[in-house]
Short mmCIF file of C-alpha atoms and ligand atoms in Angstrom, two decimals:
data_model
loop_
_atom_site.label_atom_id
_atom_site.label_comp_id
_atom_site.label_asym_id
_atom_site.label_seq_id
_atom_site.Cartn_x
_atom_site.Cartn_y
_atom_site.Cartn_z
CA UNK G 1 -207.20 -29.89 -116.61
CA UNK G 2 -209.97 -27.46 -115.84
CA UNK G 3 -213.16 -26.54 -114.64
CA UNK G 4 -214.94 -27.94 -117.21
CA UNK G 5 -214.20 -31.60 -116.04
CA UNK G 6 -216.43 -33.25 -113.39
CA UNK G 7 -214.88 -36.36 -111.66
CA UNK G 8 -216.67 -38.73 -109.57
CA UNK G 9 -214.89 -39.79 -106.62
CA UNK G 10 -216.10 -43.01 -104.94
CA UNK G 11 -215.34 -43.11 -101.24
CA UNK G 12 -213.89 -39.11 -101.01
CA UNK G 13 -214.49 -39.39 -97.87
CA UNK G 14 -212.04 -41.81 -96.73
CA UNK G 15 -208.34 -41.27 -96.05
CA UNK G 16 -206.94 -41.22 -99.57
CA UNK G 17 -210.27 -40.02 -101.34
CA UNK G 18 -210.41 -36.49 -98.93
CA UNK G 19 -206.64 -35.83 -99.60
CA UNK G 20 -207.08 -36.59 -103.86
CA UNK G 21 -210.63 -34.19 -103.45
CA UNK G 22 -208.58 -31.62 -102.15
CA UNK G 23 -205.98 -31.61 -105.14
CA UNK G 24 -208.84 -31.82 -107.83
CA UNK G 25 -210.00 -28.92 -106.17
CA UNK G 26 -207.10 -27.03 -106.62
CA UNK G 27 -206.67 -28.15 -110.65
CA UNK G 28 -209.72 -26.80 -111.03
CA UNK G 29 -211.73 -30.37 -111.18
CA UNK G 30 -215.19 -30.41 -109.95
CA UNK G 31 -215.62 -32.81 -108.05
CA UNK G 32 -218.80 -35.16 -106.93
CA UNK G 33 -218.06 -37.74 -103.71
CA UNK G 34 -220.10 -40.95 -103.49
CA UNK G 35 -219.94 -41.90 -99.80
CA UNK G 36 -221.64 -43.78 -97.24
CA UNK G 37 -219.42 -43.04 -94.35
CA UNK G 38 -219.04 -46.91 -93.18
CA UNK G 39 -215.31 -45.75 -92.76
CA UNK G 40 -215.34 -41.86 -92.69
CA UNK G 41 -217.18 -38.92 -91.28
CA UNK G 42 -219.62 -36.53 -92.83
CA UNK G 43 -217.16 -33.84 -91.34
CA UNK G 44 -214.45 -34.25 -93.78
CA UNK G 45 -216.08 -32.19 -96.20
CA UNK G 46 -215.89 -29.24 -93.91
CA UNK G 47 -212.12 -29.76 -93.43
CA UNK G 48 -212.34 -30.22 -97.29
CA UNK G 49 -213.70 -26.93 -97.78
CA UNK G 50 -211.15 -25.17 -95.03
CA UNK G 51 -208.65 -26.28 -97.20
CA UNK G 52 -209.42 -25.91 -100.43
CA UNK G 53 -212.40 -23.54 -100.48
CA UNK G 54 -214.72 -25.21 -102.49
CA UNK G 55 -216.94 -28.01 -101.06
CA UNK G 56 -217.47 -30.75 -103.23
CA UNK G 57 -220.86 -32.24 -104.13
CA UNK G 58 -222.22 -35.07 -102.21
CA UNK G 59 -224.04 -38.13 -102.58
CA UNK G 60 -224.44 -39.78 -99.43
CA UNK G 61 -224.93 -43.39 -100.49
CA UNK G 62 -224.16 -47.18 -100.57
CA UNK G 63 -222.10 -47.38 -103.92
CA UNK G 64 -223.63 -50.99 -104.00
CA UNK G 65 -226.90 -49.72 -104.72
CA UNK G 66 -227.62 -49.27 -108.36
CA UNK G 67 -230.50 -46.63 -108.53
CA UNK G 68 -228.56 -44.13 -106.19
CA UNK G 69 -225.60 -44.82 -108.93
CA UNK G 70 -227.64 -44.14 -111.35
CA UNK G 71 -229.15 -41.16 -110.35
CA UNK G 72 -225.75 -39.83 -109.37
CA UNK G 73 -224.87 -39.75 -113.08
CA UNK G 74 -227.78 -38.88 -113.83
CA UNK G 75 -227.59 -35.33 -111.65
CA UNK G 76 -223.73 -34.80 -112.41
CA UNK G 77 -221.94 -34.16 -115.91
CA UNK G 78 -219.21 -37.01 -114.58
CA UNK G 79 -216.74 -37.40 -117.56
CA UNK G 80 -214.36 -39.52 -115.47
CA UNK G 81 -214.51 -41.76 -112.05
CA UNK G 82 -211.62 -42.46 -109.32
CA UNK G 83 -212.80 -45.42 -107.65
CA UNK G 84 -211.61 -45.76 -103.50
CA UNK G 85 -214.55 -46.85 -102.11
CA UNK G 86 -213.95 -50.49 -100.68
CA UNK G 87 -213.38 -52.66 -97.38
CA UNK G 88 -209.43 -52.70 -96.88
CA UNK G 89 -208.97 -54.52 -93.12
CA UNK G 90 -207.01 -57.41 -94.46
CA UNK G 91 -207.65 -59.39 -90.77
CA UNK G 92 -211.04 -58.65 -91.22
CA UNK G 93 -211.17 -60.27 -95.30
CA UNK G 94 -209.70 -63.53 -93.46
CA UNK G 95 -212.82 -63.33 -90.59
CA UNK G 96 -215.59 -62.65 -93.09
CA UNK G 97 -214.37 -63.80 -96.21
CA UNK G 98 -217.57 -63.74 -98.12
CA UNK G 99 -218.55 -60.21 -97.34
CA UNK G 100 -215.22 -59.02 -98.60
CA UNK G 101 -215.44 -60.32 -101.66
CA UNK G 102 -219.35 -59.78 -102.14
CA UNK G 103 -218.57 -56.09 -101.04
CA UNK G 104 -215.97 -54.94 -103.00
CA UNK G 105 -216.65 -56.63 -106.07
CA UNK G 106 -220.61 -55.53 -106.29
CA UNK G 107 -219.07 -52.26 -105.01
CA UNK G 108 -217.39 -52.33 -108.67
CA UNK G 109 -219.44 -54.02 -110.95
CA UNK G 110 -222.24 -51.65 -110.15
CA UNK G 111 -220.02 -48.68 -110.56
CA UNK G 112 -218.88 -49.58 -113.97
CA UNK G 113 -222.64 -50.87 -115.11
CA UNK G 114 -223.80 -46.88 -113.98
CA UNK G 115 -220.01 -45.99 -116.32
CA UNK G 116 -221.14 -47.59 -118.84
CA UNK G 117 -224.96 -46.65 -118.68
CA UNK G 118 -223.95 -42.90 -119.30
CA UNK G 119 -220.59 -43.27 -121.47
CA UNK G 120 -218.60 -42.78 -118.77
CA UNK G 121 -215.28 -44.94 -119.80
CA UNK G 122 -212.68 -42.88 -118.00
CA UNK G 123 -211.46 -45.24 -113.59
CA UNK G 124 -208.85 -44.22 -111.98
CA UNK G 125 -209.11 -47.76 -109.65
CA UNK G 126 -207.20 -48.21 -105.93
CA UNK G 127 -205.62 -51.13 -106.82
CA UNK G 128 -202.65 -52.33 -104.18
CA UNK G 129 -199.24 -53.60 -103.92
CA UNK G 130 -200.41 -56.89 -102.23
CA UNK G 131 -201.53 -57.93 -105.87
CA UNK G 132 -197.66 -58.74 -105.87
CA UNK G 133 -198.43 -61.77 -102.85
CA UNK G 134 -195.22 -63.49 -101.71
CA UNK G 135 -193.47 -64.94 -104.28
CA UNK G 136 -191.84 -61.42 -106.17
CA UNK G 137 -188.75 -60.41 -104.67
CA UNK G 138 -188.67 -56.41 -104.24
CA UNK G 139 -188.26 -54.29 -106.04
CA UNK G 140 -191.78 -54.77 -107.57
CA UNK G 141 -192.33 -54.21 -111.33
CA UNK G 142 -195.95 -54.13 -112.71
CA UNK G 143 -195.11 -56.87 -115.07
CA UNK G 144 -194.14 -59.22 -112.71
CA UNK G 145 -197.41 -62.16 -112.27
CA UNK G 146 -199.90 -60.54 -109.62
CA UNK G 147 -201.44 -63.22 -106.89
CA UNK G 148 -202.86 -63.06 -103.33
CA UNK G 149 -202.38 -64.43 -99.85
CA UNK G 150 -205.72 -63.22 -98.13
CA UNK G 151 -209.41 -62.07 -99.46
CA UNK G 152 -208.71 -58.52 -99.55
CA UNK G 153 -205.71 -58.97 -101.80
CA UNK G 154 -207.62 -61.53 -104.25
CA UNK G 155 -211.00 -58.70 -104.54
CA UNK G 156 -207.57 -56.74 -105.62
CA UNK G 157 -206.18 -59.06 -108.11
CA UNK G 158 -210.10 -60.24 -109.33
CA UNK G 159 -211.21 -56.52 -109.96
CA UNK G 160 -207.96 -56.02 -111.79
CA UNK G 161 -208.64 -58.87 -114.01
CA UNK G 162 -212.48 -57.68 -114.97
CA UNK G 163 -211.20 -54.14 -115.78
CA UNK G 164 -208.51 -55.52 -117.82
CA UNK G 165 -210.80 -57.72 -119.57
CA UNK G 166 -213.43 -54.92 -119.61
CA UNK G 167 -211.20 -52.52 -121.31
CA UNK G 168 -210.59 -55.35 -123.77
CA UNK G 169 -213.92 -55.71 -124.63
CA UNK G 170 -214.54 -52.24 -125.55
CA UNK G 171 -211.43 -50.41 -126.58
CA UNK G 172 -213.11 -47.00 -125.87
CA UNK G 173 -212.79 -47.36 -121.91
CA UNK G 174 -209.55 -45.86 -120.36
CA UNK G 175 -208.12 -47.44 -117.03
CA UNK G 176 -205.38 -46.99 -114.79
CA UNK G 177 -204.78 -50.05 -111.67
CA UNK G 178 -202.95 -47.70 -109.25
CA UNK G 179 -201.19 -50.19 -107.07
CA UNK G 180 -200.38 -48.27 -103.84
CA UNK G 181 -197.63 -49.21 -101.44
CA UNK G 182 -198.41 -47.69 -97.68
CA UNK G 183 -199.65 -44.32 -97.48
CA UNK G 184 -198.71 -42.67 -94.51
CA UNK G 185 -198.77 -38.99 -93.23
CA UNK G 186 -202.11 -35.96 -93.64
CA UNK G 187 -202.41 -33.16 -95.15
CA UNK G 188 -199.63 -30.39 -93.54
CA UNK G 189 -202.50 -28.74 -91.96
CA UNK G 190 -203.60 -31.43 -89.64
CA UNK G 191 -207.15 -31.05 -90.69
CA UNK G 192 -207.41 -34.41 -92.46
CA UNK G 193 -205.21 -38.02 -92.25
CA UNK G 194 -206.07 -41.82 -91.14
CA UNK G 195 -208.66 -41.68 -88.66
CA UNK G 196 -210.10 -45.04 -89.05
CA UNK G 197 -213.55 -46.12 -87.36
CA UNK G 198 -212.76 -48.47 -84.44
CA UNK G 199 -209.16 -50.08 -83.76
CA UNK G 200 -206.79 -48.90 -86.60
CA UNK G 201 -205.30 -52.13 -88.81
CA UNK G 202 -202.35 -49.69 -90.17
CA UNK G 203 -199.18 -48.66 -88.72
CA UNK G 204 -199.65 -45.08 -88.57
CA UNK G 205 -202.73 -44.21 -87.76
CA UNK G 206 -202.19 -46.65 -84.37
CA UNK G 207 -198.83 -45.09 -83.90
CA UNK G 208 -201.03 -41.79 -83.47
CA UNK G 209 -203.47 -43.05 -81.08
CA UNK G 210 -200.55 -44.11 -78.46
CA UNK G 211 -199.07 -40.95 -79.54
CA UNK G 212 -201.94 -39.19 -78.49
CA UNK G 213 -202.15 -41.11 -75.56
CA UNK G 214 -205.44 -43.37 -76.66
CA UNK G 215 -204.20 -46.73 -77.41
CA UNK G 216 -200.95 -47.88 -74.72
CA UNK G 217 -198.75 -49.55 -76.78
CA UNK G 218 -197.60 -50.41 -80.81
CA UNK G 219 -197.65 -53.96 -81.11
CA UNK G 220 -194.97 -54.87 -83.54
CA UNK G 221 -195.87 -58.20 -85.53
CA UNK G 222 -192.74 -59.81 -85.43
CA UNK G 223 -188.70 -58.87 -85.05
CA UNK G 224 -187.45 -62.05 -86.37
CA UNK G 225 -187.70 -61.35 -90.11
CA UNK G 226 -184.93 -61.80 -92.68
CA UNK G 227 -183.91 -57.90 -92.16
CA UNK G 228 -181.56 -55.53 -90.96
CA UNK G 229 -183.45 -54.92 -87.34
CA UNK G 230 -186.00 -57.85 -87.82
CA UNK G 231 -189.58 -55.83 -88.60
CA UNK G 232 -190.69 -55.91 -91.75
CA UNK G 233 -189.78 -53.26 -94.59
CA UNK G 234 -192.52 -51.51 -96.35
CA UNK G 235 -192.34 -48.52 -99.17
CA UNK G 236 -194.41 -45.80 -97.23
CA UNK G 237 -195.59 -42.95 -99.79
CA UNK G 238 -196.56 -39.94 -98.46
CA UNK G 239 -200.30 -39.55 -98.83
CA UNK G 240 -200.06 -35.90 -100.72
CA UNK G 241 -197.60 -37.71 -102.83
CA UNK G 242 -200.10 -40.43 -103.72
CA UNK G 243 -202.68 -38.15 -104.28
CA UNK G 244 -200.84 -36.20 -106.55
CA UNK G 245 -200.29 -39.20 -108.33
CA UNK G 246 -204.27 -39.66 -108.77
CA UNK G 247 -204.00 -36.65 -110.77
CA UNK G 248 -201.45 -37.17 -112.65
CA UNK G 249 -203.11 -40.45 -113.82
CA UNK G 250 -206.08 -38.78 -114.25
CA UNK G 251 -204.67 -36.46 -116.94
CA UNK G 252 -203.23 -39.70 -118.69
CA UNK G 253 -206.66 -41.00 -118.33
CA UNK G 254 -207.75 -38.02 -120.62
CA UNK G 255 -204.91 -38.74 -123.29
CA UNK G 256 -204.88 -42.31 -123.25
CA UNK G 257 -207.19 -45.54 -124.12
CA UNK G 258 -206.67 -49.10 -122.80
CA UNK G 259 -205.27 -50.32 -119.49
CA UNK G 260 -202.32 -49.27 -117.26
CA UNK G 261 -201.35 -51.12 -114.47
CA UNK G 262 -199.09 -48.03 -112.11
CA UNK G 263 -197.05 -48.69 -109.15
CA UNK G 264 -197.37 -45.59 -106.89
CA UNK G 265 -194.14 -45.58 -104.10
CA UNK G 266 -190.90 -44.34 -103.56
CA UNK G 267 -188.43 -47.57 -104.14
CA UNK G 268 -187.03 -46.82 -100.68
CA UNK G 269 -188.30 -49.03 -97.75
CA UNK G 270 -188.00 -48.69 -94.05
CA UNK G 271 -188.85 -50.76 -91.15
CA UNK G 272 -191.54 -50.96 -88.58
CA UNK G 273 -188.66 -49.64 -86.19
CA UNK G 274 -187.54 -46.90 -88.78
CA UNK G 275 -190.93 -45.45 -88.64
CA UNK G 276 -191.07 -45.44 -85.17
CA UNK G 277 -187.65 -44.17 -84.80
CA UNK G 278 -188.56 -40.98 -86.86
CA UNK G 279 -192.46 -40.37 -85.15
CA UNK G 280 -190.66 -40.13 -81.83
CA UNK G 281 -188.06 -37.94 -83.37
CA UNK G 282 -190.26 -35.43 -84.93
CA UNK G 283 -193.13 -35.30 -82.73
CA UNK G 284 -191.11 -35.61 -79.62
CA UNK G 285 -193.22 -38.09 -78.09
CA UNK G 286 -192.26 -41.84 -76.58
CA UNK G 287 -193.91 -44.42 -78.43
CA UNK G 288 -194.00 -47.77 -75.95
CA UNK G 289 -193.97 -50.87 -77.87
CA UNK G 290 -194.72 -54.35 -77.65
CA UNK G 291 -193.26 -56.94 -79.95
CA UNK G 292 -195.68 -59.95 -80.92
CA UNK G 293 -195.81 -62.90 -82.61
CA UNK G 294 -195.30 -62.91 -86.72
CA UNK G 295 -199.32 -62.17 -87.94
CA UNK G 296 -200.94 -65.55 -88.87
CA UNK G 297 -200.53 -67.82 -91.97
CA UNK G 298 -197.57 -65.71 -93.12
CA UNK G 299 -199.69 -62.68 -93.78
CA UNK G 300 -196.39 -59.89 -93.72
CA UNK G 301 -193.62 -60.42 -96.44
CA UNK G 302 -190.56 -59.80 -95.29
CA UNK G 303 -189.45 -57.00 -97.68
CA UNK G 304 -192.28 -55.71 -99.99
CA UNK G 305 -191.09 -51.87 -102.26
CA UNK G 306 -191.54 -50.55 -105.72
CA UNK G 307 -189.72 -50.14 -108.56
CA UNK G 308 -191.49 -46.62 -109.87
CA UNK G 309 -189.86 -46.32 -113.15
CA UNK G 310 -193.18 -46.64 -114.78
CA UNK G 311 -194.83 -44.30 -112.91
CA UNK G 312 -192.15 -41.73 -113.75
CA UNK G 313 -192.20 -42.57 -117.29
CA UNK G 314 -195.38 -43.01 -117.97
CA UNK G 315 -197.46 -40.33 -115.63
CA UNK G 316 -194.32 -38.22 -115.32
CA UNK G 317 -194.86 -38.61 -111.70
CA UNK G 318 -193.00 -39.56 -108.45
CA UNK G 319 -192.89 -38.96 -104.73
CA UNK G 320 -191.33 -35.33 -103.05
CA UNK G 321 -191.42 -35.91 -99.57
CA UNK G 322 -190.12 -38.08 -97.35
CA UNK G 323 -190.15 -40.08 -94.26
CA UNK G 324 -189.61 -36.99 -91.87
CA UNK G 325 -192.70 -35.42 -93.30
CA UNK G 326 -194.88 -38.64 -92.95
CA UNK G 327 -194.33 -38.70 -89.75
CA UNK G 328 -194.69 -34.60 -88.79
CA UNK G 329 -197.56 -34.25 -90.83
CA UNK G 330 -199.41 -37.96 -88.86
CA UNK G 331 -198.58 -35.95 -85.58
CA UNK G 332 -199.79 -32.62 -86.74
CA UNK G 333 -202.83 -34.59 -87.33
CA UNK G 334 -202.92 -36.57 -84.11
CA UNK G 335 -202.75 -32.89 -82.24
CA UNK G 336 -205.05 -31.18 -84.46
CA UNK G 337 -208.22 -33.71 -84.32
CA UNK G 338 -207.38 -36.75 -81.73
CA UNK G 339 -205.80 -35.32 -79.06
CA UNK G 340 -208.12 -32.11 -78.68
CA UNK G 341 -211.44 -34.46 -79.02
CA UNK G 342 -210.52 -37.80 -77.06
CA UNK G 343 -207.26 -37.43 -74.93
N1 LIG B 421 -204.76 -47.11 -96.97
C1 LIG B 421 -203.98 -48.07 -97.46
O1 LIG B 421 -203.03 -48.49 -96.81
C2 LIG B 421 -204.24 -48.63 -98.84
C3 LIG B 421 -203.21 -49.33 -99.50
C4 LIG B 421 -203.47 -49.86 -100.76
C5 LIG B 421 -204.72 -49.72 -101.34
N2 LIG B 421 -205.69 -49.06 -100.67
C6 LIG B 421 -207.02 -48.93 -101.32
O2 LIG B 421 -207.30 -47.56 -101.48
C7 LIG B 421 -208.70 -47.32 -101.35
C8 LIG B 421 -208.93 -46.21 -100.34
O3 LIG B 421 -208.32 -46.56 -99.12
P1 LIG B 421 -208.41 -45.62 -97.84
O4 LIG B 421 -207.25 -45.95 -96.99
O5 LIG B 421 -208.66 -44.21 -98.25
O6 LIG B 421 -209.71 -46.25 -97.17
P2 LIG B 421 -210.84 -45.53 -96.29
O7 LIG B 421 -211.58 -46.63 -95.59
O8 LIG B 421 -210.27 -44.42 -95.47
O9 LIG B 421 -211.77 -44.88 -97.41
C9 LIG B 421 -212.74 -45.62 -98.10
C10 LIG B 421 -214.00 -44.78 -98.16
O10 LIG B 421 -215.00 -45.52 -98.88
C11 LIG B 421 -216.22 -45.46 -98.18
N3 LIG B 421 -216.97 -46.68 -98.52
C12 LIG B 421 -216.65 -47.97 -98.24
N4 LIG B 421 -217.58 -48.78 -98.74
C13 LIG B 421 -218.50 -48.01 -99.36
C14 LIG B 421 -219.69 -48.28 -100.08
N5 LIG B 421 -220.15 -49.53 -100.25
N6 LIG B 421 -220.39 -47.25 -100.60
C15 LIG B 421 -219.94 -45.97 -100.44
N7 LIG B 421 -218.83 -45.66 -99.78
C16 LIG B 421 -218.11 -46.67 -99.24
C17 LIG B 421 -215.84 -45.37 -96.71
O11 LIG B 421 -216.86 -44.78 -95.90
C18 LIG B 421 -214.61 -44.48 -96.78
O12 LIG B 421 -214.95 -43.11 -96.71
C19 LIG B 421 -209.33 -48.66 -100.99
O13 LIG B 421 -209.82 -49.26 -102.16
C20 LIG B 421 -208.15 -49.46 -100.46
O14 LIG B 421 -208.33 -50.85 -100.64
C21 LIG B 421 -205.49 -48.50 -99.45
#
């Protein structure tokens, strides 16, 4: 793709969205963020610009409010939209139900009404792998049913329904449902990664703050599950991988009409322990640990990893790097921006 395509990306800003801006960037996309830093920092388009050399536009706003939407297409030439922005603290979707699901689906519906105000038929959407809930066994194919065990997983499956039934509605519209497994890792030159407002919910970014000598401990949510050390095995994707993967699903985007539903993972899991195992080994650090009870109303599936065929087939994608280099590039990270400014 080239220069002459201008994607919108809703929450750039945020963990996945700065490292996918970057890569447009770099193919040549221009690029447009919608942000309004509830989960991010105005200074990751600085670190955008170190890294790629081009800054992309901005439009600092709540993408719940229609008129800045609309305005934003009406100031941009946006052919095509990759859609992050969203609440994503699955504790906090059980604790305030309501807002999750009043957030994240207005968060949508008013994107696509400002889509389809201008033409604009072409969403890449963050879709997840908890759309699989707990009754798949793993490996996880995109055919298998999709269901939820918490509010942030049912805004999932819900918004994956209404784009489905959008794109059946109107044939013109072209949709991927990327359903990530768990990101890990930055960008290799520390200058962007997880740095989530307040008390991480995800593995590694709180692995970083005890690395970096800001939280005490890990907990670890339970060693008495059905596997080989008793933590619970994930599919962690490095994030350059995933993003990567944004592109290559945009270009299909460009090609193709109708609706994809895409794994994005490796098909390898490890566990809680695993990870650990290879922080400490690569960043040299001790991380102390603390192993707690299982997380309530059987929120963590034992075993939860991809099958990627589809990806590979059909986006001619999948992952390069692995767990060695999720782990270096988190602590690169951790060095570069948390232990300088808070340790
Ligand atoms: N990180 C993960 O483990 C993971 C896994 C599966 C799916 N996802 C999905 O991927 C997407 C991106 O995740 P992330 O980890 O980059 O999250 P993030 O919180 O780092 O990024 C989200 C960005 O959206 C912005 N935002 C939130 N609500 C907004 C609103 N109403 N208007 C404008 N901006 C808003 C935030 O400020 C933030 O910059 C989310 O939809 C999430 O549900 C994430």
């Amino acid at each position: 793709m080239n220069a002459k395509h201008t994607v919108l990306v809703t929450g750039g800003a945020g963990y996945i969205g700065s490292h996918t801006c970057c890569q447009l960037l770099n193919a040549g996309y221009n690029v447009v963020i919608i942000d309004n830093f509830s989960n991010s920092s105005p200074d990751v388009l600085d670190a955008i610009m170190a890294i790629s050399g081009k800054r992309p536009a901005l439009v600092e706003a709540d993408l719940r409010d229609a008129d800045a939407v609309r305005v934003c297409f009406d100031q941009y030439p946006i052919d095509a939209v990759i859609h992050f922005a969203a609440l994503k603290a699955v504790g906090e979707s059980t604790a305030k139900p309501v807002e999750y699901y009043e957030h994240n689906l207005l968060c949508t519906t008013t994107l696509v009404k400002g889509m389809r105000g201008r033409g604009v038929k072409r969403l890449v959407y963050s879709s997840s792998a908890t759309v699989y809930g707990m009754d798949n066994p793993a490996p996880f194919r995109e055919d298998m049913p999709i269901s939820a065990i918490n509010p942030y997983g049912w805004t999932k499956v819900m918004t994956e329904r209404m784009l489905t039934d959008l794109s059946a509605s109107d044939p013109e519209w072209s949709i991927t449902l990327l359903r990530y497994f768990n990101p890990l890792g930055a960008h290799p030159s520390g200058l962007i990664g997880d740095d989530p407002n307040g008390i991480p919910a995800n593995l590694m970014p709180y692995v970083n703050k005890v690395a970096a000598g800001i939280l005490p401990e890990l907990p670890v949510f339970g060693d008495d599950y059905p596997t080989p050390d008793g933590t619970c095995i994930r599919d962690y994707i490095h994030v350059m991988d995933l993003a990567e993967g944004h592109l290559a699903a945009l270009d299909y985007i460009y090609t193709h009409n109708g609706v994809e539903a895409v794994n994005l993972g490796t098909g390898v899991g490890y566990s809680v322990f695993d990870v650990v195992r290879a922080y400490e080994r690569v960043s040299g650090r001790t991380i102390p640990y603390r192993v707690a009870s299982r997380r309530p109303n059987n929120a963590d599936a034992p075993k939860a990893y991809a099958d990627p065929a589809k990806a590979a087939r059909v986006f001619n994608w999948k992952t390069k790097r692995g767990l060695d280099d999720m782990c270096r590039d988190s602590w690169t990270f951790a060095k570069t921006r948390l232990i300088k400014s808070d340790a």
